[in-house]
């Protein structure tokens, strides 16, 4: 070997961080002058390789350009340097210029593309390499398999697997690891597992990590944990990629004990400073519900918070995980407390922090602080992030601040179906059903296709407003869009038809449902009972039990309602007692209210009192309302006054107890007591909801009040109503003046009764509806007895089907009869 000053020539060229390109070039030329061309190439290549591995790619390129002679190693080294540093455009340019594309050059470039997750480019290079007849080695195949994993291409991965078998690389640990990862990423865990288990040597920690990660990513948490245990027993060392996958599986399986054992491994292995492991550890503790001590000491006693406190790096992800966990557990106050700590620590929140915080405010009615967070969002520029704005819309809607929700909505540069659905559901949830329908129409005008959630919401709004035409259009839209069977959507469709009085259509929806959960059965049970078909409701319940479907608490509300409106006292008691004795369901206030209603309608007021005395729960407003309604039916003044006093305390702004007590006093002729109730209402600023009747016609809602004169067809309506009243009086109708509770003479009472809103709506329906089409009316408060009697006569005299929906039940008037059999 040539020597310079007594030392081998290659030792004369040292790589230093302080060398500049000019000094390196001078060393090259010095070596040329001293030792000839062959030694120049060898030493230049060594220097080039050293610069490349030191990450000094630009210096390596300068050296490459200055080299008077280059061989295959020179080109391969420079291409690999560019590929490793992610400078793939320059690597590709050099690759295209190389005089001899060796397998090493191909592998370097393929590996570079795979490393930066450009899977398709890596695969295209591999197929081009095969066409040129270049043989791939195990490293090439490993990189290509990583590319298949990136694009989740099972077919191409299988082709590479076949190539590996053909070239006898199918037992190479590097290739098998790539195959395990590829099959797992392509959701073929069984194939990955087979390759893993048939591998004779399992000491390679990368192979174990691929299998653990594969199980974890495919949702098989228990196998991931079992595989990690096997990895530990085999002595294979876990790394920063294995542990997060295991912790994710612990969180998914809610296995706190195993997670704590992994935590111990982390401490022993010295991984506590790794940010990804810290994040996964906090997320695991949070999702495993280790938050019991969070209510008292947020940052000290809880395991997840201890980890947070021990962190040296203030990373935002574990804080986000913990806030999400608190919201999920219903600990909104703790979530907001964590957010305040982050703010005090001047941590930079991100687009994932704010939605969770806003979700907390959605449950806590604290509009002032919620607006403060909104100001912070605007100040930090996160209002432009769509999912942050979506969370703002949702939060304001749930805070009942629909105007603010609408303002955020309209400021958004772009609204998708999720954004629209949040605002629409907000309006519907708070009873603004007409506004929800208007928004839905605006959404369709904006050419946004509804999803199943939006359609479910709109069908619910149609059900509340008894808008059958609109509901049918939405149903048709649902069919045209080709949505798959969805239980909540079909359930809302069933409910819509039931509440619109189309019980046969509801039956058809029910029969067409491929899957029926307890909610579907219950919806139809309730629908039948409210449409005056109590016996059918009870028969459907028995059929449900025969299918093996267990009832829930809502089912029994429907059954007891059916019994109450059909006078089935014994059946009602039987179902009520079976709740706890047979089905293990503890009766709640709603069930007691149904029983009180059932007993009260049957005149068993002594049993009502006995039931109240035997209560094991505190009576709520629902129960006292049932008592008050029973007293109205049977004129029990003493019990009515007691129930009203309780309601005044429980719901001080609700007009219902005042109105009912006024009606009870008026019916008994206690005009002074009735006047006192009215004065009390006025002094407290409580106003009675005005009674109105609505009818849908050609896509429009027509609303009528008592003695209404505002409709554009009012002269025709009054003329028709006078015709109706004369016709039904000839058929035997006699005005029930006892239903007019104002202290006026009989003639005045008869005149007032004639112009009730229900009668005006029926007159409009007879004028406008085609013959044979049912007249559907929605009344916001209970119709009076006189209107109920009049509807029976009108249905017979004018040969029409009238469907009158009130707050609690739906009346079907046909041939002079009502579906309620006058038991309402």
PDB file of N, CA, C and O in Angstrom, residues 234-298:
ATOM      1  N   UNK A 234     -39.661 -13.841  25.343  1.00  0.00           N
ATOM      2  CA  UNK A 234     -38.624 -14.281  24.405  1.00  0.00           C
ATOM      3  C   UNK A 234     -37.340 -13.474  24.548  1.00  0.00           C
ATOM      4  O   UNK A 234     -36.337 -13.777  23.916  1.00  0.00           O
ATOM      5  N   UNK A 235     -37.402 -12.420  25.336  1.00  0.00           N
ATOM      6  CA  UNK A 235     -36.212 -11.605  25.550  1.00  0.00           C
ATOM      7  C   UNK A 235     -35.982 -10.549  24.495  1.00  0.00           C
ATOM      8  O   UNK A 235     -34.931  -9.904  24.475  1.00  0.00           O
ATOM      9  N   UNK A 236     -36.937 -10.372  23.577  1.00  0.00           N
ATOM     10  CA  UNK A 236     -36.806  -9.335  22.547  1.00  0.00           C
ATOM     11  C   UNK A 236     -37.098  -7.975  23.178  1.00  0.00           C
ATOM     12  O   UNK A 236     -38.103  -7.798  23.879  1.00  0.00           O
ATOM     13  N   UNK A 237     -36.229  -7.020  22.941  1.00  0.00           N
ATOM     14  CA  UNK A 237     -36.361  -5.704  23.574  1.00  0.00           C
ATOM     15  C   UNK A 237     -37.431  -4.882  22.883  1.00  0.00           C
ATOM     16  O   UNK A 237     -37.465  -4.798  21.656  1.00  0.00           O
ATOM     17  N   UNK A 238     -38.337  -4.311  23.671  1.00  0.00           N
ATOM     18  CA  UNK A 238     -39.334  -3.402  23.102  1.00  0.00           C
ATOM     19  C   UNK A 238     -38.684  -2.047  22.871  1.00  0.00           C
ATOM     20  O   UNK A 238     -37.666  -1.705  23.475  1.00  0.00           O
ATOM     21  N   UNK A 239     -39.293  -1.266  21.982  1.00  0.00           N
ATOM     22  CA  UNK A 239     -38.735   0.046  21.672  1.00  0.00           C
ATOM     23  C   UNK A 239     -39.836   1.104  21.673  1.00  0.00           C
ATOM     24  O   UNK A 239     -40.975   0.840  22.055  1.00  0.00           O
ATOM     25  N   UNK A 240     -39.470   2.295  21.211  1.00  0.00           N
ATOM     26  CA  UNK A 240     -40.411   3.412  21.255  1.00  0.00           C
ATOM     27  C   UNK A 240     -41.569   3.252  20.280  1.00  0.00           C
ATOM     28  O   UNK A 240     -42.529   4.029  20.318  1.00  0.00           O
ATOM     29  N   UNK A 241     -41.498   2.226  19.383  1.00  0.00           N
ATOM     30  CA  UNK A 241     -42.607   1.970  18.469  1.00  0.00           C
ATOM     31  C   UNK A 241     -43.529   0.881  19.007  1.00  0.00           C
ATOM     32  O   UNK A 241     -44.724   0.871  18.711  1.00  0.00           O
ATOM     33  N   UNK A 242     -42.974  -0.046  19.784  1.00  0.00           N
ATOM     34  CA  UNK A 242     -43.775  -1.139  20.341  1.00  0.00           C
ATOM     35  C   UNK A 242     -44.711  -0.628  21.432  1.00  0.00           C
ATOM     36  O   UNK A 242     -45.914  -0.931  21.443  1.00  0.00           O
ATOM     37  N   UNK A 243     -44.166   0.135  22.350  1.00  0.00           N
ATOM     38  CA  UNK A 243     -44.896   0.495  23.569  1.00  0.00           C
ATOM     39  C   UNK A 243     -46.153   1.323  23.298  1.00  0.00           C
ATOM     40  O   UNK A 243     -47.207   1.032  23.870  1.00  0.00           O
ATOM     41  N   UNK A 244     -46.118   2.349  22.413  1.00  0.00           N
ATOM     42  CA  UNK A 244     -47.370   3.071  22.157  1.00  0.00           C
ATOM     43  C   UNK A 244     -48.486   2.175  21.636  1.00  0.00           C
ATOM     44  O   UNK A 244     -49.649   2.353  22.009  1.00  0.00           O
ATOM     45  N   UNK A 245     -48.144   1.177  20.807  1.00  0.00           N
ATOM     46  CA  UNK A 245     -49.172   0.266  20.291  1.00  0.00           C
ATOM     47  C   UNK A 245     -49.780  -0.566  21.416  1.00  0.00           C
ATOM     48  O   UNK A 245     -50.996  -0.792  21.459  1.00  0.00           O
ATOM     49  N   UNK A 246     -48.945  -1.032  22.352  1.00  0.00           N
ATOM     50  CA  UNK A 246     -49.442  -1.824  23.477  1.00  0.00           C
ATOM     51  C   UNK A 246     -50.326  -0.961  24.374  1.00  0.00           C
ATOM     52  O   UNK A 246     -51.396  -1.388  24.818  1.00  0.00           O
ATOM     53  N   UNK A 247     -49.911   0.262  24.628  1.00  0.00           N
ATOM     54  CA  UNK A 247     -50.702   1.156  25.478  1.00  0.00           C
ATOM     55  C   UNK A 247     -52.041   1.495  24.826  1.00  0.00           C
ATOM     56  O   UNK A 247     -53.065   1.603  25.507  1.00  0.00           O
ATOM     57  N   UNK A 248     -52.031   1.650  23.499  1.00  0.00           N
ATOM     58  CA  UNK A 248     -53.284   1.887  22.779  1.00  0.00           C
ATOM     59  C   UNK A 248     -54.233   0.711  22.954  1.00  0.00           C
ATOM     60  O   UNK A 248     -55.443   0.883  23.140  1.00  0.00           O
ATOM     61  N   UNK A 249     -53.674  -0.506  22.912  1.00  0.00           N
ATOM     62  CA  UNK A 249     -54.493  -1.712  23.115  1.00  0.00           C
ATOM     63  C   UNK A 249     -55.018  -1.787  24.548  1.00  0.00           C
ATOM     64  O   UNK A 249     -56.164  -2.176  24.769  1.00  0.00           O
ATOM     65  N   UNK A 250     -54.193  -1.423  25.509  1.00  0.00           N
ATOM     66  CA  UNK A 250     -54.649  -1.399  26.913  1.00  0.00           C
ATOM     67  C   UNK A 250     -55.822  -0.437  27.070  1.00  0.00           C
ATOM     68  O   UNK A 250     -56.794  -0.727  27.786  1.00  0.00           O
ATOM     69  N   UNK A 251     -55.725   0.711  26.403  1.00  0.00           N
ATOM     70  CA  UNK A 251     -56.810   1.697  26.472  1.00  0.00           C
ATOM     71  C   UNK A 251     -58.074   1.150  25.826  1.00  0.00           C
ATOM     72  O   UNK A 251     -59.170   1.308  26.361  1.00  0.00           O
ATOM     73  N   UNK A 252     -57.915   0.476  24.667  1.00  0.00           N
ATOM     74  CA  UNK A 252     -59.080  -0.070  23.961  1.00  0.00           C
ATOM     75  C   UNK A 252     -59.746  -1.171  24.769  1.00  0.00           C
ATOM     76  O   UNK A 252     -60.974  -1.299  24.776  1.00  0.00           O
ATOM     77  N   UNK A 253     -58.928  -1.995  25.443  1.00  0.00           N
ATOM     78  CA  UNK A 253     -59.474  -3.097  26.244  1.00  0.00           C
ATOM     79  C   UNK A 253     -59.823  -2.673  27.665  1.00  0.00           C
ATOM     80  O   UNK A 253     -60.301  -3.483  28.461  1.00  0.00           O
ATOM     81  N   UNK A 254     -59.573  -1.397  27.989  1.00  0.00           N
ATOM     82  CA  UNK A 254     -59.784  -0.862  29.340  1.00  0.00           C
ATOM     83  C   UNK A 254     -59.102  -1.777  30.357  1.00  0.00           C
ATOM     84  O   UNK A 254     -59.685  -2.174  31.373  1.00  0.00           O
ATOM     85  N   UNK A 255     -57.851  -2.121  30.060  1.00  0.00           N
ATOM     86  CA  UNK A 255     -57.078  -3.007  30.935  1.00  0.00           C
ATOM     87  C   UNK A 255     -56.058  -2.167  31.702  1.00  0.00           C
ATOM     88  O   UNK A 255     -54.900  -2.018  31.299  1.00  0.00           O
ATOM     89  N   UNK A 256     -56.524  -1.605  32.804  1.00  0.00           N
ATOM     90  CA  UNK A 256     -55.669  -0.726  33.592  1.00  0.00           C
ATOM     91  C   UNK A 256     -54.496  -1.488  34.205  1.00  0.00           C
ATOM     92  O   UNK A 256     -53.361  -1.000  34.221  1.00  0.00           O
ATOM     93  N   UNK A 257     -54.752  -2.705  34.678  1.00  0.00           N
ATOM     94  CA  UNK A 257     -53.690  -3.473  35.337  1.00  0.00           C
ATOM     95  C   UNK A 257     -52.547  -3.764  34.378  1.00  0.00           C
ATOM     96  O   UNK A 257     -51.375  -3.573  34.720  1.00  0.00           O
ATOM     97  N   UNK A 258     -52.876  -4.220  33.175  1.00  0.00           N
ATOM     98  CA  UNK A 258     -51.831  -4.506  32.185  1.00  0.00           C
ATOM     99  C   UNK A 258     -51.104  -3.214  31.806  1.00  0.00           C
ATOM    100  O   UNK A 258     -49.885  -3.192  31.643  1.00  0.00           O
ATOM    101  N   UNK A 259     -51.873  -2.133  31.667  1.00  0.00           N
ATOM    102  CA  UNK A 259     -51.260  -0.844  31.327  1.00  0.00           C
ATOM    103  C   UNK A 259     -50.273  -0.392  32.384  1.00  0.00           C
ATOM    104  O   UNK A 259     -49.211   0.159  32.065  1.00  0.00           O
ATOM    105  N   UNK A 260     -50.599  -0.644  33.649  1.00  0.00           N
ATOM    106  CA  UNK A 260     -49.675  -0.275  34.728  1.00  0.00           C
ATOM    107  C   UNK A 260     -48.405  -1.126  34.675  1.00  0.00           C
ATOM    108  O   UNK A 260     -47.305  -0.647  34.965  1.00  0.00           O
ATOM    109  N   UNK A 261     -48.555  -2.397  34.262  1.00  0.00           N
ATOM    110  CA  UNK A 261     -47.372  -3.244  34.102  1.00  0.00           C
ATOM    111  C   UNK A 261     -46.486  -2.730  32.969  1.00  0.00           C
ATOM    112  O   UNK A 261     -45.259  -2.710  33.098  1.00  0.00           O
ATOM    113  N   UNK A 262     -47.109  -2.310  31.879  1.00  0.00           N
ATOM    114  CA  UNK A 262     -46.345  -1.719  30.771  1.00  0.00           C
ATOM    115  C   UNK A 262     -45.660  -0.444  31.244  1.00  0.00           C
ATOM    116  O   UNK A 262     -44.509  -0.166  30.873  1.00  0.00           O
ATOM    117  N   UNK A 263     -46.353   0.316  32.078  1.00  0.00           N
ATOM    118  CA  UNK A 263     -45.762   1.532  32.644  1.00  0.00           C
ATOM    119  C   UNK A 263     -44.483   1.184  33.405  1.00  0.00           C
ATOM    120  O   UNK A 263     -43.466   1.883  33.317  1.00  0.00           O
ATOM    121  N   UNK A 264     -44.528   0.083  34.149  1.00  0.00           N
ATOM    122  CA  UNK A 264     -43.326  -0.359  34.863  1.00  0.00           C
ATOM    123  C   UNK A 264     -42.193  -0.700  33.908  1.00  0.00           C
ATOM    124  O   UNK A 264     -41.021  -0.367  34.157  1.00  0.00           O
ATOM    125  N   UNK A 265     -42.527  -1.369  32.788  1.00  0.00           N
ATOM    126  CA  UNK A 265     -41.515  -1.674  31.760  1.00  0.00           C
ATOM    127  C   UNK A 265     -40.910  -0.401  31.196  1.00  0.00           C
ATOM    128  O   UNK A 265     -39.708  -0.333  30.920  1.00  0.00           O
ATOM    129  N   UNK A 266     -41.757   0.606  31.027  1.00  0.00           N
ATOM    130  CA  UNK A 266     -41.283   1.884  30.473  1.00  0.00           C
ATOM    131  C   UNK A 266     -40.250   2.508  31.414  1.00  0.00           C
ATOM    132  O   UNK A 266     -39.191   2.990  30.981  1.00  0.00           O
ATOM    133  N   UNK A 267     -40.565   2.498  32.688  1.00  0.00           N
ATOM    134  CA  UNK A 267     -39.645   3.091  33.673  1.00  0.00           C
ATOM    135  C   UNK A 267     -38.323   2.335  33.692  1.00  0.00           C
ATOM    136  O   UNK A 267     -37.244   2.933  33.680  1.00  0.00           O
ATOM    137  N   UNK A 268     -38.407   0.985  33.708  1.00  0.00           N
ATOM    138  CA  UNK A 268     -37.177   0.179  33.741  1.00  0.00           C
ATOM    139  C   UNK A 268     -36.349   0.336  32.469  1.00  0.00           C
ATOM    140  O   UNK A 268     -35.127   0.260  32.513  1.00  0.00           O
ATOM    141  N   UNK A 269     -37.034   0.559  31.340  1.00  0.00           N
ATOM    142  CA  UNK A 269     -36.316   0.663  30.063  1.00  0.00           C
ATOM    143  C   UNK A 269     -35.797   2.064  29.797  1.00  0.00           C
ATOM    144  O   UNK A 269     -35.081   2.275  28.814  1.00  0.00           O
ATOM    145  N   UNK A 270     -36.199   3.026  30.624  1.00  0.00           N
ATOM    146  CA  UNK A 270     -35.707   4.396  30.446  1.00  0.00           C
ATOM    147  C   UNK A 270     -36.365   5.159  29.316  1.00  0.00           C
ATOM    148  O   UNK A 270     -35.768   6.060  28.728  1.00  0.00           O
ATOM    149  N   UNK A 271     -37.629   4.804  28.997  1.00  0.00           N
ATOM    150  CA  UNK A 271     -38.328   5.467  27.893  1.00  0.00           C
ATOM    151  C   UNK A 271     -39.210   6.632  28.350  1.00  0.00           C
ATOM    152  O   UNK A 271     -39.976   7.169  27.564  1.00  0.00           O
ATOM    153  N   UNK A 272     -39.125   7.013  29.609  1.00  0.00           N
ATOM    154  CA  UNK A 272     -40.050   8.023  30.124  1.00  0.00           C
ATOM    155  C   UNK A 272     -39.861   9.398  29.497  1.00  0.00           C
ATOM    156  O   UNK A 272     -40.708  10.266  29.617  1.00  0.00           O
ATOM    157  N   UNK A 273     -38.733   9.623  28.821  1.00  0.00           N
ATOM    158  CA  UNK A 273     -38.516  10.928  28.194  1.00  0.00           C
ATOM    159  C   UNK A 273     -38.995  10.943  26.756  1.00  0.00           C
ATOM    160  O   UNK A 273     -38.894  11.965  26.080  1.00  0.00           O
ATOM    161  N   UNK A 274     -39.492   9.814  26.252  1.00  0.00           N
ATOM    162  CA  UNK A 274     -39.976   9.765  24.882  1.00  0.00           C
ATOM    163  C   UNK A 274     -41.382  10.348  24.804  1.00  0.00           C
ATOM    164  O   UNK A 274     -42.299   9.904  25.487  1.00  0.00           O
ATOM    165  N   UNK A 275     -41.548  11.347  23.958  1.00  0.00           N
ATOM    166  CA  UNK A 275     -42.802  12.087  23.899  1.00  0.00           C
ATOM    167  C   UNK A 275     -43.969  11.198  23.459  1.00  0.00           C
ATOM    168  O   UNK A 275     -45.071  11.269  24.001  1.00  0.00           O
ATOM    169  N   UNK A 276     -43.732  10.317  22.460  1.00  0.00           N
ATOM    170  CA  UNK A 276     -44.817   9.478  21.964  1.00  0.00           C
ATOM    171  C   UNK A 276     -45.284   8.494  23.030  1.00  0.00           C
ATOM    172  O   UNK A 276     -46.472   8.212  23.157  1.00  0.00           O
ATOM    173  N   UNK A 277     -44.336   7.962  23.780  1.00  0.00           N
ATOM    174  CA  UNK A 277     -44.691   7.021  24.844  1.00  0.00           C
ATOM    175  C   UNK A 277     -45.427   7.750  25.964  1.00  0.00           C
ATOM    176  O   UNK A 277     -46.410   7.239  26.520  1.00  0.00           O
ATOM    177  N   UNK A 278     -44.993   8.958  26.307  1.00  0.00           N
ATOM    178  CA  UNK A 278     -45.673   9.741  27.341  1.00  0.00           C
ATOM    179  C   UNK A 278     -47.126  10.006  26.940  1.00  0.00           C
ATOM    180  O   UNK A 278     -48.053   9.864  27.745  1.00  0.00           O
ATOM    181  N   UNK A 279     -47.319  10.390  25.675  1.00  0.00           N
ATOM    182  CA  UNK A 279     -48.675  10.657  25.192  1.00  0.00           C
ATOM    183  C   UNK A 279     -49.550   9.415  25.290  1.00  0.00           C
ATOM    184  O   UNK A 279     -50.696   9.468  25.755  1.00  0.00           O
ATOM    185  N   UNK A 280     -49.013   8.277  24.824  1.00  0.00           N
ATOM    186  CA  UNK A 280     -49.779   7.032  24.858  1.00  0.00           C
ATOM    187  C   UNK A 280     -50.091   6.616  26.288  1.00  0.00           C
ATOM    188  O   UNK A 280     -51.168   6.069  26.576  1.00  0.00           O
ATOM    189  N   UNK A 281     -49.159   6.870  27.208  1.00  0.00           N
ATOM    190  CA  UNK A 281     -49.355   6.501  28.601  1.00  0.00           C
ATOM    191  C   UNK A 281     -50.484   7.317  29.232  1.00  0.00           C
ATOM    192  O   UNK A 281     -51.358   6.780  29.919  1.00  0.00           O
ATOM    193  N   UNK A 282     -50.481   8.608  28.994  1.00  0.00           N
ATOM    194  CA  UNK A 282     -51.557   9.463  29.514  1.00  0.00           C
ATOM    195  C   UNK A 282     -52.898   9.059  28.918  1.00  0.00           C
ATOM    196  O   UNK A 282     -53.906   8.956  29.615  1.00  0.00           O
ATOM    197  N   UNK A 283     -52.900   8.807  27.620  1.00  0.00           N
ATOM    198  CA  UNK A 283     -54.139   8.416  26.951  1.00  0.00           C
ATOM    199  C   UNK A 283     -54.670   7.104  27.524  1.00  0.00           C
ATOM    200  O   UNK A 283     -55.877   6.937  27.719  1.00  0.00           O
ATOM    201  N   UNK A 284     -53.764   6.163  27.808  1.00  0.00           N
ATOM    202  CA  UNK A 284     -54.179   4.874  28.367  1.00  0.00           C
ATOM    203  C   UNK A 284     -54.838   5.055  29.726  1.00  0.00           C
ATOM    204  O   UNK A 284     -55.922   4.536  29.984  1.00  0.00           O
ATOM    205  N   UNK A 285     -54.186   5.812  30.626  1.00  0.00           N
ATOM    206  CA  UNK A 285     -54.761   6.018  31.955  1.00  0.00           C
ATOM    207  C   UNK A 285     -56.115   6.713  31.867  1.00  0.00           C
ATOM    208  O   UNK A 285     -57.059   6.366  32.575  1.00  0.00           O
ATOM    209  N   UNK A 286     -56.184   7.692  30.970  1.00  0.00           N
ATOM    210  CA  UNK A 286     -57.436   8.442  30.841  1.00  0.00           C
ATOM    211  C   UNK A 286     -58.567   7.549  30.343  1.00  0.00           C
ATOM    212  O   UNK A 286     -59.666   7.544  30.888  1.00  0.00           O
ATOM    213  N   UNK A 287     -58.290   6.762  29.308  1.00  0.00           N
ATOM    214  CA  UNK A 287     -59.335   5.913  28.731  1.00  0.00           C
ATOM    215  C   UNK A 287     -59.678   4.728  29.623  1.00  0.00           C
ATOM    216  O   UNK A 287     -60.759   4.148  29.487  1.00  0.00           O
ATOM    217  N   UNK A 288     -58.766   4.349  30.503  1.00  0.00           N
ATOM    218  CA  UNK A 288     -59.063   3.271  31.455  1.00  0.00           C
ATOM    219  C   UNK A 288     -59.839   3.793  32.660  1.00  0.00           C
ATOM    220  O   UNK A 288     -60.121   3.044  33.598  1.00  0.00           O
ATOM    221  N   UNK A 289     -60.154   5.081  32.659  1.00  0.00           N
ATOM    222  CA  UNK A 289     -60.991   5.644  33.711  1.00  0.00           C
ATOM    223  C   UNK A 289     -60.295   5.873  35.026  1.00  0.00           C
ATOM    224  O   UNK A 289     -60.943   5.936  36.071  1.00  0.00           O
ATOM    225  N   UNK A 290     -58.956   5.997  35.010  1.00  0.00           N
ATOM    226  CA  UNK A 290     -58.235   6.243  36.258  1.00  0.00           C
ATOM    227  C   UNK A 290     -58.279   7.742  36.563  1.00  0.00           C
ATOM    228  O   UNK A 290     -57.284   8.433  36.566  1.00  0.00           O
ATOM    229  N   UNK A 291     -59.503   8.223  36.813  1.00  0.00           N
ATOM    230  CA  UNK A 291     -59.711   9.650  37.053  1.00  0.00           C
ATOM    231  C   UNK A 291     -60.457   9.897  38.371  1.00  0.00           C
ATOM    232  O   UNK A 291     -60.977  10.986  38.598  1.00  0.00           O
ATOM    233  N   UNK A 292     -60.507   8.871  39.215  1.00  0.00           N
ATOM    234  CA  UNK A 292     -61.322   8.963  40.436  1.00  0.00           C
ATOM    235  C   UNK A 292     -60.902  10.107  41.343  1.00  0.00           C
ATOM    236  O   UNK A 292     -61.724  10.755  41.978  1.00  0.00           O
ATOM    237  N   UNK A 293     -59.592  10.321  41.429  1.00  0.00           N
ATOM    238  CA  UNK A 293     -59.122  11.368  42.341  1.00  0.00           C
ATOM    239  C   UNK A 293     -59.043  12.727  41.673  1.00  0.00           C
ATOM    240  O   UNK A 293     -58.635  13.702  42.307  1.00  0.00           O
ATOM    241  N   UNK A 294     -59.468  12.796  40.408  1.00  0.00           N
ATOM    242  CA  UNK A 294     -59.354  14.063  39.677  1.00  0.00           C
ATOM    243  C   UNK A 294     -60.221  15.152  40.282  1.00  0.00           C
ATOM    244  O   UNK A 294     -59.886  16.328  40.191  1.00  0.00           O
ATOM    245  N   UNK A 295     -61.357  14.783  40.897  1.00  0.00           N
ATOM    246  CA  UNK A 295     -62.249  15.787  41.461  1.00  0.00           C
ATOM    247  C   UNK A 295     -61.585  16.574  42.590  1.00  0.00           C
ATOM    248  O   UNK A 295     -61.943  17.700  42.841  1.00  0.00           O
ATOM    249  N   UNK A 296     -60.651  15.978  43.294  1.00  0.00           N
ATOM    250  CA  UNK A 296     -60.030  16.647  44.438  1.00  0.00           C
ATOM    251  C   UNK A 296     -58.649  17.200  44.094  1.00  0.00           C
ATOM    252  O   UNK A 296     -58.350  18.346  44.381  1.00  0.00           O
ATOM    253  N   UNK A 297     -57.802  16.368  43.527  1.00  0.00           N
ATOM    254  CA  UNK A 297     -56.436  16.815  43.232  1.00  0.00           C
ATOM    255  C   UNK A 297     -56.144  16.493  41.775  1.00  0.00           C
ATOM    256  O   UNK A 297     -55.801  15.361  41.452  1.00  0.00           O
ATOM    257  N   UNK A 298     -56.306  17.465  40.892  1.00  0.00           N
ATOM    258  CA  UNK A 298     -56.267  17.206  39.461  1.00  0.00           C
ATOM    259  C   UNK A 298     -54.891  16.787  38.955  1.00  0.00           C
ATOM    260  O   UNK A 298     -54.769  16.029  38.018  1.00  0.00           O
TER     261      UNK A 298
END
